[in-house]
Short mmCIF file of C-alpha atoms in Angstrom, two decimals:
data_model
loop_
_atom_site.label_atom_id
_atom_site.label_comp_id
_atom_site.label_asym_id
_atom_site.label_seq_id
_atom_site.Cartn_x
_atom_site.Cartn_y
_atom_site.Cartn_z
CA MET R 1 -39.85 -20.05 68.37
CA PRO R 2 -42.67 -17.73 67.30
CA PHE R 3 -42.40 -15.69 64.15
CA PRO R 4 -41.16 -12.19 64.96
CA SER R 5 -43.84 -9.53 64.89
CA SER R 6 -41.57 -7.19 62.95
CA TYR R 7 -38.53 -7.09 60.72
CA SER R 8 -35.98 -4.51 61.81
CA GLU R 9 -34.56 -3.66 58.39
CA LEU R 10 -36.03 -1.61 55.53
CA ALA R 11 -38.40 -4.19 54.04
CA VAL R 12 -40.52 -2.67 51.29
CA GLY R 13 -42.12 -5.76 49.76
CA VAL R 14 -42.83 -9.35 50.69
CA THR R 15 -44.17 -12.40 48.90
CA LEU R 16 -44.96 -15.93 50.03
CA PRO R 17 -45.16 -18.44 47.16
CA ALA R 18 -48.20 -20.73 47.18
CA GLY R 19 -47.44 -23.83 49.22
CA GLY R 20 -43.98 -22.54 50.06
CA ILE R 21 -42.25 -22.16 53.38
CA PRO R 22 -39.70 -19.48 52.52
CA LEU R 23 -40.90 -15.94 52.23
CA TYR R 24 -39.04 -13.42 50.14
CA MET R 25 -38.58 -9.79 51.17
CA ALA R 26 -37.43 -6.81 49.13
CA ASP R 27 -35.09 -4.91 51.42
CA THR R 28 -33.69 -1.53 50.41
CA CYS R 29 -30.45 -2.27 52.30
CA ALA R 30 -30.06 -6.06 52.20
CA GLY R 31 -31.31 -6.76 48.67
CA VAL R 32 -33.46 -9.88 48.58
CA VAL R 33 -33.92 -11.59 51.95
CA VAL R 34 -35.13 -15.19 52.17
CA ALA R 35 -36.69 -16.17 55.51
CA ASP R 36 -38.40 -19.22 56.99
CA ALA R 37 -42.11 -18.39 57.11
CA ASN R 38 -42.59 -20.57 60.21
CA ASN R 39 -40.04 -19.01 62.54
CA GLY R 40 -38.64 -15.92 60.81
CA ALA R 41 -35.08 -17.23 60.61
CA VAL R 42 -33.16 -15.61 57.76
CA LEU R 43 -32.04 -18.33 55.34
CA ALA R 44 -30.19 -16.10 52.89
CA SER R 45 -29.60 -12.52 51.85
CA VAL R 46 -28.69 -11.74 48.26
CA GLN R 47 -26.70 -8.54 47.87
CA SER R 48 -24.72 -9.56 44.79
CA PHE R 49 -26.31 -6.92 42.59
CA PRO R 50 -25.81 -3.18 43.06
CA MET R 51 -29.37 -1.96 43.35
CA VAL R 52 -31.94 -0.87 45.88
CA VAL R 53 -34.67 -3.53 45.69
CA ASN R 54 -38.19 -2.08 45.74
CA ARG R 55 -40.44 -4.97 44.68
CA LEU R 56 -40.21 -8.63 43.82
CA ALA R 57 -42.16 -11.56 42.43
CA VAL R 58 -41.60 -15.28 42.98
CA ALA R 59 -42.77 -18.29 40.93
CA ASN R 60 -41.37 -21.50 39.43
CA ASN R 61 -38.09 -21.36 41.43
CA VAL R 62 -37.40 -17.87 40.11
CA CYS R 63 -37.36 -14.55 41.95
CA VAL R 64 -37.46 -11.35 39.94
CA ALA R 65 -36.44 -8.24 41.88
CA ILE R 66 -36.87 -4.70 40.60
CA GLY R 67 -35.35 -1.48 41.85
CA GLN R 68 -32.90 1.24 41.00
CA ARG R 69 -29.27 2.07 41.33
CA SER R 70 -27.38 5.30 41.15
CA TYR R 71 -23.90 5.95 39.89
CA HIS R 72 -21.65 8.86 39.00
CA SER R 73 -21.82 9.31 35.24
CA SER R 74 -19.20 12.04 35.40
CA PRO R 75 -17.62 14.09 38.20
CA GLY R 76 -20.34 15.76 40.23
CA ILE R 77 -23.20 14.20 38.24
CA ARG R 78 -25.20 11.38 39.71
CA ALA R 79 -27.39 9.30 37.39
CA ILE R 80 -30.10 6.77 38.17
CA THR R 81 -30.87 3.64 36.21
CA PHE R 82 -33.65 1.18 36.85
CA SER R 83 -32.78 -2.48 37.22
CA LEU R 84 -34.29 -5.93 37.23
CA ALA R 85 -32.50 -8.99 38.65
CA ILE R 86 -33.42 -12.62 38.00
CA LEU R 87 -32.51 -15.11 40.74
CA ASP R 88 -32.60 -18.90 40.67
CA ILE R 89 -34.19 -19.87 43.99
CA SER R 90 -34.42 -23.64 43.45
CA ASN R 91 -32.37 -23.83 46.66
CA PRO R 92 -33.78 -21.00 48.84
CA SER R 93 -30.76 -21.07 51.16
CA PHE R 94 -28.42 -20.34 48.24
CA PRO R 95 -30.14 -18.10 45.67
CA LEU R 96 -28.08 -17.56 42.53
CA LEU R 97 -28.08 -14.42 40.41
CA LYS R 98 -28.90 -15.51 36.83
CA SER R 99 -28.95 -12.15 35.10
CA THR R 100 -29.71 -8.46 35.37
CA LEU R 101 -31.34 -5.94 33.07
CA ASP R 102 -30.85 -2.18 33.23
CA SER R 103 -33.43 0.20 31.81
CA SER R 104 -34.01 3.91 31.44
CA VAL R 105 -37.67 3.18 32.24
CA GLU R 106 -38.76 2.66 35.86
CA PHE R 107 -40.19 -0.74 36.77
CA LEU R 108 -43.21 0.00 39.00
CA GLY R 109 -44.56 -3.50 39.51
CA ILE R 110 -43.68 -7.07 38.56
CA THR R 111 -45.39 -10.44 38.22
CA ILE R 112 -44.39 -13.83 36.80
CA SER R 113 -46.29 -16.26 34.61
CA GLY R 114 -44.48 -19.26 33.16
CA ASN R 115 -41.13 -18.22 31.70
CA ARG R 116 -42.03 -14.54 31.48
CA ALA R 117 -41.98 -11.62 33.86
CA TYR R 118 -44.39 -8.76 33.23
CA ALA R 119 -43.21 -5.36 34.40
CA ALA R 120 -45.50 -2.33 34.74
CA CYS R 121 -43.61 0.70 33.46
CA GLY R 122 -45.99 3.61 33.98
CA SER R 123 -46.69 5.70 30.87
CA VAL R 124 -44.44 3.42 28.79
CA GLY R 125 -46.82 0.52 29.43
CA LEU R 126 -45.84 -3.10 29.91
CA LYS R 127 -42.48 -4.80 29.39
CA VAL R 128 -42.38 -8.56 28.88
CA ILE R 129 -39.11 -10.20 29.90
CA ASP R 130 -38.06 -13.78 29.14
CA ILE R 131 -36.77 -15.22 32.45
CA SER R 132 -36.02 -18.78 31.28
#
């Protein structure tokens, strides 16, 4: 079966780990989607965290997803918080949510090196997050 030429959901980011078969997509509706890079079959979809996923990074059996979520802080007032989710992807078919981090600062980009994630936060600069 050939890989599909398109993905019909709202994918906004994709990463393929070096030497890896699964690819990981940031989907604004479905959270983090794990797919087989050879045939496009969806292996898993992680929606266990209440946020719109905008970007992600994958390394060392860890996926770090960043995005935002909105909530009603009081009647008629909607607030937005920025979030980061850390997933254990040692088994790509069954990703597990390890932890989440909420922030008043927007995460604009993310990368992983070793046991740390580095998040670009615009005028605030860089946040370093321990993901071990």
